[in-house]
Amino acid sequence: MTSEKDPPQQDIAPDPPQFYHNQTALTNFPFTNGPCPTFVPQTHQIRNASCHEARSLAQYEQKRSGKNRSSRVSDIERVESAAREDGSGIHITWKDVWVTVPSKKGGRRPILQGLTGYVEPGQSLAIMGPSGCGKSTLLDTLAGRLGSNTKQSGDILINGRRQTLAFGTSAYVTQDDSLMTTLTVWEAVYFSAQLQLPDSMPIAEKRERAETTIVDMGLQNAMNTRIGGWTVKGLSGGQKRRVSICIEILTRPSLLFLDEPTSGLDSAASYHVMSRIITLAQQDKRTIIASIHQPSAEVFELFHNLCLLSSGRQVYFGPTGGANEFFTSNGFPCPAMRNPSDHFLRTINRDFDTVSNILAHFPEDEQTLNGGQTAAEAINILVKAFQSSEHSLQVQNRVSEICQMNVGTVETKKSQASFFTQCLVLTKRSFLNMNRDLGYYWLRLIVYITLALCIGTLFRNVGHTYGSIQARGSMLMFIAAFLTFMAIGGFPSFVEDMKIFTRERLNGHYGVAAFVVANTFSSLPFLSLIGLIPGVISYYLVGLQKEFGHFVYYALLIFVCMMLVESLMMVVASVVPDFLMGIITGAGIQGIMILNGGFFRLPDDMPKPFWKYPMYYISFHKYAFEGFYKNEYIGLSFPNEKAGGPPRITGDEILQDIWQVENGYSKWVDMTILLLMVATYRILFFLIIKGVEKFKPVIRDFLSNISIKQQPYSEDSLQHQQESSVRTVRAFSVLDCKCYQVDVTFRD
């Protein structure tokens, strides 16, 4: 612990600690089974890290074993430790798992084909294979994250039972790093700690958990660096990957899924990160499943078991050390001084069979892969050899043993932050992001001020002549329609927030309601500025009604319209997550609403089917126009230039005869209707997100049942699907300027 006093409870994101300056050793190491034993970094660990990382690691381990180290462990960690010391943990097994997707030619195309395997507590499984072999699909299948268009069959059991994992029990680190680019490393991890860890854990312990997690991933020197994006240069890709891992291991999950955890990392960082994760798994009896692409030899040796895939077929499953022997016994030995993982991937990668066949006919290239065999032939040999091998029998037996073990059920509920805490932390984080992201509100505010100056100077001192009636209406229409239309400019930033929300929601960090509440309250100050500053400029330069109450209503109506458009775009984002398509969709919806809002075509002149009933009453511009018109015209009178009419025309007559506005209710009713629309759109966003979460598994289960009943797969049918055709092509060699006629194998 630091010598400083603990921060107050209301401090949402205090300044990050300084690790190596005037600070005693940390009190808790992030092991849930009590204080960590003294650890001295081994020589091979230092050798596989950079000099700077080795120096930081040595300093940290020295501090962690210092004399002033406290032995205090939180009650929450004691409970988790006791559970793991009982021998409990998560055993996950899968048997005969198939996953199919729709084919372009009709029917279904298999992605995973009859896979069987297991992972036990304290062990780590590496899922390897060429690109497109089904690594991420298998990971998503085991984590329950498949898309609704996929069909899944087979048994996936947790501790021998079909059960759902509670929050904090499992975590998933995705391949894409969806992080809030404006936050620093410390802020991102500490905000996440406050969201995930329960309120019963003191703030000091949450700080400590965040600190030790950051140090474990080697990010202590980048703690005050912003993550960075297109506006600001920040962390490297590898550092962002480590931040994503930090966020997901804060709760010390018993089951951890990692999708390409070493992407963007150099060999030293890859070894350090994976070594720390697997060490934690061994000490705390955690279960680790990682899809990994071409690891170094040192990283490859860290894993206990290997699942090797090619085109969705299981080439090998078993101990990592037995893979080399398996390949050697089947005629594919690993050459000396070659990384075994590189050899495995090179042997079973059929994407370049065509290139290999062409090169084999060139006199200059006498070496061929796999002893002259194509990768497709090698895969068939290895798959058949594995199915009849002792390894396959051991996997089947071990899966059956685990299913018959009397293992305790996984807890169905785990403590996390309360709804109020989640709303408070999310509001603080979202406000910080909006304040730092220039494109979210500040750039739009500058544009709004510029437009307000243009409007004010164009309609300056509009006066009270008969011609000012039309001028006032046009000016107010532009404010209500086109000024609010520009609120869609913040849609790209909101889509980035949605990506972060989707990742955190899938991992159970918080609920949809907390996100909606936080987004609403964090945007209020910025929308207030947008309603106030451009409102003052445009209102008083034009010379609208002088009473202060009229200006307050004018600014409030701009504020409500801005919030309504943002609420509408939230609904669009829940349906169309792509920001470019979302902007086009949102612009089209607003264009239709502006068109039938009552200005370009007066209400009495609209075709009654569809355009007036119901589109005219659905368009929020109807109520915005009415509110602005009632606020401005009521109480004024203008000279009447029409022949035969009264000398002056009142505002009520203008509303009824010229603008055809409904005068049966006040302007505050129009504002109330707009506020109800704001609430309706945000509730609709909530219902869409919850509906997708609820019905997506139902749709997938329904499709899976259809797949089992209507499309049973057999080895013969799959062999027929995977048959290749040989075609003759002509190839030109640049080396000897000759043409060759080559028989090339194509997959049908």
Coordinates of N, CA, C and O in Angstrom, one line a residue, residues 526-684:
F526 N -23.2 19.0 -22.4 CA -22.8 19.4 -23.8 C -24.0 19.9 -24.6 O -23.9 20.8 -25.4
L527 N -25.1 19.1 -24.5 CA -26.3 19.6 -25.2 C -26.8 20.9 -24.7 O -27.4 21.7 -25.5
S528 N -26.6 21.1 -23.4 CA -27.1 22.4 -22.9 C -26.3 23.6 -23.5 O -26.8 24.6 -23.8
L529 N -24.9 23.3 -23.6 CA -24.1 24.4 -24.2 C -24.5 24.6 -25.7 O -24.6 25.7 -26.2
I530 N -24.9 23.5 -26.4 CA -25.3 23.6 -27.8 C -26.6 24.4 -27.9 O -26.8 25.2 -28.8
G531 N -27.5 24.2 -26.9 CA -28.8 24.9 -26.9 C -28.6 26.3 -26.5 O -29.3 27.2 -27.0
L532 N -27.7 26.6 -25.6 CA -27.5 27.9 -25.0 C -26.7 28.9 -25.9 O -27.2 30.0 -26.3
I533 N -25.5 28.5 -26.2 CA -24.6 29.5 -26.9 C -25.1 29.8 -28.3 O -25.3 31.0 -28.7
P534 N -25.3 28.8 -29.2 CA -25.9 29.2 -30.5 C -27.3 29.8 -30.4 O -27.7 30.6 -31.2
G535 N -28.0 29.4 -29.4 CA -29.4 30.0 -29.2 C -29.3 31.5 -28.9 O -30.1 32.3 -29.4
V536 N -28.4 31.9 -28.0 CA -28.2 33.3 -27.7 C -27.8 34.1 -28.9 O -28.4 35.2 -29.2
I537 N -26.9 33.6 -29.7 CA -26.4 34.3 -30.8 C -27.5 34.5 -31.9 O -27.8 35.6 -32.4
S538 N -28.2 33.4 -32.2 CA -29.2 33.5 -33.2 C -30.5 34.2 -32.8 O -31.1 35.0 -33.6
Y539 N -30.8 34.1 -31.5 CA -32.1 34.7 -31.0 C -32.0 36.2 -31.0 O -32.8 36.9 -31.5
Y540 N -30.9 36.7 -30.4 CA -30.8 38.2 -30.2 C -30.3 38.9 -31.5 O -30.6 40.1 -31.7
L541 N -29.5 38.2 -32.3 CA -29.1 38.9 -33.6 C -30.3 39.1 -34.5 O -30.4 40.1 -35.2
V542 N -31.1 38.1 -34.6 CA -32.3 38.2 -35.4 C -33.3 39.2 -34.9 O -34.0 39.8 -35.7
G543 N -33.4 39.3 -33.6 CA -34.3 40.2 -33.0 C -35.7 39.6 -32.8 O -36.7 40.2 -33.2
L544 N -35.7 38.4 -32.2 CA -37.0 37.8 -31.9 C -37.6 38.4 -30.6 O -37.1 39.5 -30.1
Q545 N -38.6 37.9 -30.1 CA -39.3 38.5 -28.9 C -38.4 38.8 -27.8 O -37.5 38.0 -27.5
K546 N -38.5 39.9 -27.2 CA -37.6 40.4 -26.2 C -37.7 39.8 -24.8 O -36.8 39.8 -24.0
E547 N -38.9 39.3 -24.5 CA -39.1 38.7 -23.1 C -38.1 37.5 -22.9 O -37.9 36.7 -23.8
F548 N -37.5 37.5 -21.7 CA -36.6 36.5 -21.4 C -37.2 35.1 -21.4 O -36.5 34.1 -21.7
G549 N -38.5 35.0 -21.0 CA -39.1 33.7 -20.9 C -39.2 33.1 -22.3 O -39.1 31.8 -22.5
H550 N -39.4 33.9 -23.4 CA -39.5 33.4 -24.7 C -38.1 32.8 -25.1 O -38.0 31.8 -25.8
F551 N -37.0 33.5 -24.7 CA -35.7 33.0 -25.0 C -35.4 31.6 -24.3 O -34.8 30.7 -24.9
V552 N -35.8 31.5 -23.1 CA -35.6 30.3 -22.3 C -36.3 29.1 -23.0 O -35.7 28.0 -23.2
Y553 N -37.5 29.4 -23.5 CA -38.2 28.3 -24.2 C -37.5 28.0 -25.5 O -37.4 26.8 -25.9
Y554 N -37.0 29.0 -26.2 CA -36.3 28.8 -27.5 C -35.1 27.9 -27.3 O -34.9 26.9 -28.0
A555 N -34.3 28.2 -26.2 CA -33.1 27.5 -26.0 C -33.4 26.0 -25.5 O -32.7 25.1 -25.9
L556 N -34.4 25.9 -24.7 CA -34.9 24.6 -24.2 C -35.3 23.7 -25.4 O -35.0 22.5 -25.4
L557 N -36.0 24.3 -26.3 CA -36.5 23.5 -27.4 C -35.4 23.0 -28.3 O -35.4 21.9 -28.8
I558 N -34.4 23.9 -28.5 CA -33.2 23.4 -29.3 C -32.5 22.3 -28.5 O -32.1 21.2 -29.1
F559 N -32.4 22.4 -27.2 CA -31.8 21.3 -26.4 C -32.6 20.0 -26.5 O -32.0 18.9 -26.7
V560 N -33.9 20.1 -26.4 CA -34.7 18.9 -26.5 C -34.6 18.2 -27.9 O -34.5 17.0 -28.0
C561 N -34.6 19.1 -28.9 CA -34.5 18.5 -30.3 C -33.2 17.8 -30.5 O -33.1 16.8 -31.2
M562 N -32.1 18.4 -30.0 CA -30.8 17.8 -30.1 C -30.8 16.4 -29.4 O -30.3 15.4 -29.9
M563 N -31.3 16.4 -28.2 CA -31.4 15.1 -27.5 C -32.3 14.1 -28.2 O -32.0 12.9 -28.2
L564 N -33.4 14.6 -28.8 CA -34.2 13.6 -29.5 C -33.5 13.0 -30.7 O -33.7 11.8 -31.0
V565 N -32.8 13.9 -31.5 CA -32.1 13.3 -32.6 C -31.0 12.3 -32.2 O -30.8 11.3 -32.8
E566 N -30.3 12.6 -31.1 CA -29.3 11.6 -30.6 C -30.0 10.3 -30.1 O -29.5 9.3 -30.3
S567 N -31.2 10.5 -29.5 CA -31.9 9.2 -29.1 C -32.3 8.4 -30.4 O -32.3 7.2 -30.4
L568 N -32.8 9.1 -31.4 CA -33.1 8.5 -32.7 C -31.9 7.7 -33.2 O -32.0 6.6 -33.7
M569 N -30.7 8.4 -33.2 CA -29.5 7.7 -33.7 C -29.1 6.6 -32.9 O -28.4 5.6 -33.3
M570 N -29.4 6.6 -31.6 CA -29.1 5.4 -30.7 C -29.9 4.2 -31.2 O -29.4 3.1 -31.3
V571 N -31.2 4.4 -31.6 CA -32.0 3.3 -32.2 C -31.4 2.8 -33.5 O -31.3 1.6 -33.7
V572 N -31.0 3.8 -34.3 CA -30.4 3.4 -35.6 C -29.1 2.6 -35.3 O -28.8 1.6 -36.0
A573 N -28.3 3.0 -34.3 CA -27.0 2.3 -34.0 C -27.3 0.9 -33.5 O -26.5 0.0 -33.8
S574 N -28.4 0.6 -32.9 CA -28.7 -0.7 -32.4 C -29.1 -1.6 -33.5 O -29.1 -2.9 -33.4
V575 N -29.6 -1.1 -34.6 CA -30.0 -1.9 -35.8 C -29.0 -1.9 -36.8 O -28.7 -3.0 -37.5
V576 N -28.3 -0.8 -37.1 CA -27.2 -0.7 -38.1 C -26.0 -0.3 -37.4 O -25.7 0.9 -37.3
P577 N -25.1 -1.2 -37.0 CA -23.9 -0.8 -36.2 C -22.8 -0.2 -37.0 O -22.0 0.5 -36.5
D578 N -22.8 -0.3 -38.3 CA -21.8 0.3 -39.2 C -22.1 1.8 -39.2 O -23.2 2.3 -39.6
F579 N -21.0 2.6 -38.9 CA -21.2 4.1 -38.8 C -21.6 4.7 -40.1 O -22.4 5.7 -40.2
L580 N -21.0 4.3 -41.2 CA -21.3 4.9 -42.5 C -22.8 4.6 -42.9 O -23.5 5.5 -43.3
M581 N -23.2 3.3 -42.8 CA -24.6 2.9 -43.1 C -25.5 3.6 -42.1 O -26.7 3.9 -42.5
G582 N -25.1 3.7 -40.9 CA -25.9 4.4 -39.9 C -26.2 5.8 -40.2 O -27.3 6.3 -40.0
I583 N -25.2 6.5 -40.6 CA -25.3 7.9 -41.0 C -26.3 8.1 -42.1 O -27.2 9.0 -42.2
I584 N -26.1 7.2 -43.1 CA -27.0 7.3 -44.3 C -28.5 7.0 -43.9 O -29.4 7.7 -44.3
T585 N -28.6 5.9 -43.0 CA -30.0 5.6 -42.6 C -30.6 6.7 -41.7 O -31.8 7.1 -41.9
G586 N -29.8 7.2 -40.8 CA -30.3 8.3 -39.9 C -30.7 9.6 -40.7 O -31.7 10.2 -40.5
A587 N -29.8 9.9 -41.7 CA -30.1 11.1 -42.6 C -31.4 10.9 -43.4 O -32.2 11.8 -43.5
G588 N -31.6 9.6 -43.9 CA -32.8 9.4 -44.6 C -34.0 9.5 -43.8 O -35.1 10.0 -44.2
I589 N -34.0 9.0 -42.6 CA -35.1 9.1 -41.7 C -35.5 10.5 -41.3 O -36.6 11.0 -41.4
Q590 N -34.4 11.3 -41.0 CA -34.7 12.7 -40.7 C -35.1 13.5 -41.9 O -36.0 14.4 -41.8
G591 N -34.6 13.1 -43.1 CA -35.1 13.8 -44.3 C -36.6 13.6 -44.5 O -37.3 14.6 -44.9
I592 N -37.1 12.4 -44.3 CA -38.5 12.1 -44.4 C -39.3 12.9 -43.4 O -40.4 13.5 -43.7
M593 N -38.8 13.0 -42.2 CA -39.5 13.7 -41.1 C -39.5 15.2 -41.4 O -40.5 15.9 -41.2
I594 N -38.4 15.8 -41.9 CA -38.4 17.2 -42.3 C -39.4 17.5 -43.4 O -40.1 18.5 -43.4
L595 N -39.4 16.6 -44.4 CA -40.3 16.8 -45.5 C -41.8 16.9 -45.2 O -42.5 17.7 -45.7
N596 N -42.2 16.1 -44.2 CA -43.6 16.1 -43.9 C -43.8 16.7 -42.5 O -44.8 16.4 -41.8
G597 N -42.9 17.6 -42.1 CA -43.1 18.3 -40.8 C -44.1 19.4 -40.8 O -44.4 20.0 -39.7
G598 N -44.5 19.9 -41.9 CA -45.5 20.9 -42.0 C -45.0 22.2 -42.5 O -45.8 23.2 -42.5
F599 N -43.8 22.3 -43.0 CA -43.3 23.6 -43.6 C -43.3 23.5 -45.1 O -43.9 24.4 -45.8
F600 N -42.7 22.5 -45.7 CA -42.6 22.5 -47.1 C -44.0 22.1 -47.8 O -44.2 22.5 -48.9
R601 N -44.8 21.4 -47.0 CA -46.1 21.1 -47.5 C -47.0 21.3 -46.3 O -46.9 20.6 -45.3
L602 N -47.9 22.3 -46.4 CA -48.8 22.6 -45.2 C -49.7 21.5 -44.9 O -50.1 20.6 -45.8
P603 N -50.0 21.3 -43.6 CA -50.8 20.2 -43.1 C -52.1 19.9 -43.9 O -52.4 18.7 -44.2
D604 N -52.9 21.0 -44.2 CA -54.1 20.8 -44.9 C -54.0 20.3 -46.4 O -54.9 19.8 -47.0
D605 N -52.8 20.5 -46.9 CA -52.5 20.1 -48.3 C -51.9 18.8 -48.4 O -51.7 18.3 -49.6
M606 N -51.5 18.1 -47.3 CA -50.9 16.8 -47.4 C -51.9 15.7 -47.8 O -53.1 15.8 -47.4
P607 N -51.5 14.7 -48.6 CA -52.4 13.6 -48.8 C -52.6 12.9 -47.5 O -51.7 12.6 -46.7
K608 N -53.9 12.6 -47.2 CA -54.3 12.1 -45.9 C -53.8 10.7 -45.6 O -53.3 10.4 -44.6
P609 N -53.9 9.8 -46.6 CA -53.3 8.4 -46.4 C -51.8 8.5 -46.3 O -51.1 9.2 -47.1
F610 N -51.2 7.9 -45.3 CA -49.8 7.8 -45.1 C -49.1 9.1 -44.7 O -48.6 9.2 -43.6
W611 N -49.2 10.1 -45.5 CA -48.4 11.3 -45.2 C -48.9 12.1 -44.1 O -48.1 12.6 -43.2
K612 N -50.2 12.3 -44.0 CA -50.7 13.0 -42.8 C -51.0 12.0 -41.7 O -50.8 12.3 -40.5
Y613 N -51.6 10.9 -42.0 CA -51.9 9.9 -41.0 C -51.2 8.6 -41.4 O -51.6 8.0 -42.4
P614 N -50.1 8.2 -40.7 CA -49.7 8.8 -39.4 C -48.4 9.6 -39.5 O -47.9 10.1 -38.5
M615 N -47.7 9.7 -40.7 CA -46.4 10.2 -40.8 C -46.3 11.7 -40.2 O -45.3 12.0 -39.5
Y616 N -47.3 12.5 -40.5 CA -47.2 13.9 -40.0 C -47.2 13.9 -38.5 O -46.4 14.7 -37.9
Y617 N -47.9 13.0 -37.8 CA -47.9 13.0 -36.4 C -46.8 12.3 -35.7 O -46.5 12.4 -34.5
I618 N -46.1 11.4 -36.5 CA -44.9 10.7 -36.0 C -43.7 11.6 -36.1 O -42.8 11.6 -35.2
S619 N -43.6 12.5 -37.1 CA -42.5 13.4 -37.3 C -42.3 14.4 -36.1 O -43.3 15.1 -35.7
F620 N -41.2 14.4 -35.5 CA -41.0 15.3 -34.3 C -40.9 16.7 -34.8 O -41.0 17.7 -34.0
H621 N -40.6 17.0 -36.1 CA -40.5 18.3 -36.6 C -41.9 19.0 -36.5 O -41.9 20.3 -36.4
K622 N -43.0 18.3 -36.6 CA -44.3 18.9 -36.4 C -44.4 19.7 -35.1 O -44.8 20.9 -35.0
Y623 N -44.0 19.0 -34.0 CA -44.1 19.6 -32.7 C -43.0 20.6 -32.5 O -43.2 21.6 -31.7
A624 N -41.8 20.5 -33.1 CA -40.8 21.5 -33.0 C -41.2 22.8 -33.7 O -41.0 23.9 -33.2
F625 N -41.7 22.6 -34.9 CA -42.2 23.8 -35.6 C -43.3 24.5 -34.8 O -43.3 25.7 -34.7
E626 N -44.3 23.7 -34.3 CA -45.4 24.3 -33.6 C -44.9 25.1 -32.4 O -45.3 26.2 -32.0
G627 N -43.9 24.4 -31.6 CA -43.4 25.1 -30.4 C -42.7 26.4 -30.8 O -42.9 27.4 -30.1
F628 N -41.8 26.4 -31.8 CA -41.1 27.6 -32.2 C -42.1 28.7 -32.6 O -42.0 29.9 -32.3
Y629 N -43.1 28.3 -33.4 CA -44.0 29.3 -34.0 C -44.9 29.9 -32.9 O -45.1 31.1 -32.8
K630 N -45.4 29.0 -32.0 CA -46.2 29.6 -30.9 C -45.4 30.5 -30.0 O -45.9 31.5 -29.5
N631 N -44.2 30.1 -29.7 CA -43.3 30.9 -28.9 C -43.0 32.3 -29.5 O -42.9 33.3 -28.7
E632 N -43.0 32.4 -30.8 CA -42.6 33.6 -31.4 C -43.8 34.4 -31.9 O -43.8 35.7 -31.7
Y633 N -44.8 33.9 -32.4 CA -45.9 34.7 -33.0 C -47.0 35.1 -32.0 O -47.5 36.2 -32.2
I634 N -47.2 34.3 -31.0 CA -48.3 34.6 -30.1 C -47.9 35.9 -29.3 O -46.8 35.9 -28.7
G635 N -48.7 36.9 -29.3 CA -48.4 38.2 -28.7 C -47.9 39.2 -29.6 O -47.7 40.4 -29.2
L636 N -47.6 38.9 -30.8 CA -47.2 39.9 -31.8 C -48.3 40.2 -32.8 O -49.2 39.4 -33.0
S637 N -48.1 41.4 -33.5 CA -49.0 41.7 -34.6 C -48.2 42.4 -35.7 O -47.2 43.0 -35.4
F638 N -48.7 42.2 -36.9 CA -48.0 42.7 -38.0 C -48.9 43.5 -39.0 O -50.1 43.2 -39.0
P639 N -48.4 44.5 -39.7 CA -49.2 45.2 -40.7 C -49.7 44.2 -41.8 O -48.9 43.4 -42.2
N640 N -51.0 44.4 -42.1 CA -51.5 43.5 -43.1 C -51.5 44.2 -44.5 O -52.1 45.2 -44.7
E641 N -50.8 43.6 -45.4 CA -50.7 44.2 -46.8 C -51.7 43.6 -47.8 O -51.7 43.9 -48.9
K642 N -52.6 42.7 -47.3 CA -53.6 42.1 -48.2 C -54.7 43.1 -48.3 O -55.2 43.6 -47.4
A643 N -55.2 43.2 -49.6 CA -56.3 44.2 -49.9 C -57.6 43.6 -49.3 O -57.9 42.4 -49.4
G644 N -58.3 44.5 -48.6 CA -59.6 44.2 -48.1 C -59.5 43.6 -46.7 O -60.6 43.3 -46.1
G645 N -58.4 43.4 -46.2 CA -58.2 42.8 -44.8 C -58.1 43.9 -43.8 O -58.0 45.1 -44.1
P646 N -58.0 43.5 -42.5 CA -57.8 44.4 -41.4 C -56.4 45.0 -41.5 O -55.5 44.5 -42.2
P647 N -56.3 46.2 -40.9 CA -55.0 46.9 -41.0 C -53.8 46.0 -40.4 O -52.7 46.1 -40.8
R648 N -54.1 45.3 -39.3 CA -53.0 44.5 -38.7 C -53.5 43.1 -38.5 O -54.7 42.8 -38.4
I649 N -52.6 42.1 -38.5 CA -52.9 40.7 -38.4 C -52.1 40.2 -37.2 O -51.0 40.5 -36.9
T650 N -52.9 39.5 -36.3 CA -52.3 39.0 -35.0 C -51.5 37.7 -35.3 O -51.7 37.0 -36.3
G651 N -50.7 37.4 -34.2 CA -50.0 36.1 -34.3 C -50.8 34.9 -34.3 O -50.5 33.9 -35.0
D652 N -52.0 34.9 -33.6 CA -52.9 33.8 -33.6 C -53.4 33.5 -35.0 O -53.6 32.4 -35.5
E653 N -53.7 34.6 -35.7 CA -54.3 34.5 -37.1 C -53.2 34.0 -38.0 O -53.5 33.2 -38.9
I654 N -51.9 34.4 -37.8 CA -50.8 33.9 -38.6 C -50.7 32.4 -38.4 O -50.5 31.6 -39.4
L655 N -50.7 31.9 -37.2 CA -50.6 30.5 -36.9 C -51.7 29.7 -37.5 O -51.4 28.6 -38.1
Q656 N -52.9 30.2 -37.5 CA -54.0 29.4 -38.0 C -54.1 29.5 -39.5 O -54.4 28.5 -40.2
D657 N -53.9 30.7 -40.1 CA -54.2 30.9 -41.5 C -52.9 30.6 -42.4 O -53.1 30.1 -43.5
I658 N -51.8 31.1 -42.0 CA -50.6 30.9 -42.8 C -49.9 29.6 -42.5 O -49.5 28.9 -43.5
W659 N -49.6 29.3 -41.3 CA -48.8 28.1 -41.0 C -49.7 26.9 -40.6 O -49.2 25.8 -40.5
Q660 N -51.0 27.1 -40.5 CA -51.9 26.0 -40.2 C -51.5 25.2 -39.0 O -51.5 24.0 -39.0
V661 N -51.1 25.9 -37.9 CA -50.7 25.3 -36.7 C -51.9 25.0 -35.8 O -52.8 25.9 -35.7
E662 N -51.9 23.9 -35.1 CA -53.0 23.6 -34.2 C -52.9 24.4 -32.9 O -51.9 24.3 -32.2
N663 N -53.9 25.3 -32.6 CA -53.9 26.2 -31.5 C -54.7 25.6 -30.3 O -54.9 26.4 -29.3
G664 N -55.0 24.4 -30.3 CA -55.9 23.9 -29.2 C -55.1 23.6 -28.0 O -55.7 23.3 -26.9
Y665 N -53.7 23.7 -28.0 CA -52.9 23.4 -26.8 C -51.7 24.3 -26.8 O -51.4 24.9 -27.9
S666 N -51.1 24.5 -25.7 CA -50.0 25.5 -25.5 C -48.7 24.9 -26.1 O -48.6 23.7 -26.4
K667 N -47.7 25.8 -26.1 CA -46.4 25.4 -26.6 C -45.7 24.4 -25.7 O -44.9 23.6 -26.1
W668 N -46.1 24.4 -24.4 CA -45.5 23.5 -23.5 C -45.9 22.1 -23.7 O -45.2 21.1 -23.4
V669 N -47.1 21.9 -24.3 CA -47.6 20.6 -24.6 C -46.7 20.0 -25.8 O -46.3 18.8 -25.8
D670 N -46.3 20.9 -26.7 CA -45.4 20.4 -27.8 C -44.1 20.0 -27.2 O -43.5 19.0 -27.6
M671 N -43.5 20.7 -26.2 CA -42.3 20.3 -25.6 C -42.4 19.0 -24.9 O -41.5 18.2 -24.9
T672 N -43.5 18.9 -24.2 CA -43.8 17.6 -23.4 C -43.8 16.4 -24.4 O -43.3 15.4 -24.1
I673 N -44.5 16.6 -25.5 CA -44.5 15.5 -26.5 C -43.1 15.2 -27.0 O -42.8 14.0 -27.2
L674 N -42.3 16.2 -27.2 CA -40.9 15.9 -27.7 C -40.1 15.2 -26.6 O -39.3 14.3 -26.9
L675 N -40.3 15.6 -25.3 CA -39.6 14.9 -24.2 C -40.1 13.4 -24.2 O -39.3 12.5 -23.9
L676 N -41.4 13.2 -24.4 CA -41.9 11.8 -24.4 C -41.3 11.0 -25.6 O -41.0 9.8 -25.5
M677 N -41.1 11.7 -26.7 CA -40.4 11.0 -27.8 C -39.0 10.6 -27.5 O -38.5 9.6 -27.9
V678 N -38.3 11.5 -26.7 CA -36.9 11.2 -26.3 C -36.9 10.0 -25.5 O -36.1 9.0 -25.7
A679 N -37.8 9.9 -24.5 CA -37.9 8.7 -23.6 C -38.3 7.5 -24.4 O -37.8 6.4 -24.2
T680 N -39.2 7.7 -25.4 CA -39.7 6.5 -26.2 C -38.5 5.9 -27.0 O -38.3 4.7 -27.1
Y681 N -37.7 6.8 -27.7 CA -36.6 6.3 -28.5 C -35.6 5.6 -27.6 O -35.0 4.6 -28.0
R682 N -35.3 6.1 -26.4 CA -34.3 5.5 -25.5 C -34.8 4.2 -25.0 O -34.1 3.2 -24.8
I683 N -36.1 4.1 -24.7 CA -36.7 2.9 -24.2 C -36.7 1.9 -25.4 O -36.4 0.7 -25.2
L684 N -36.9 2.3 -26.6 CA -36.9 1.4 -27.8 C -35.5 0.9 -28.0 O -35.3 -0.3 -28.3

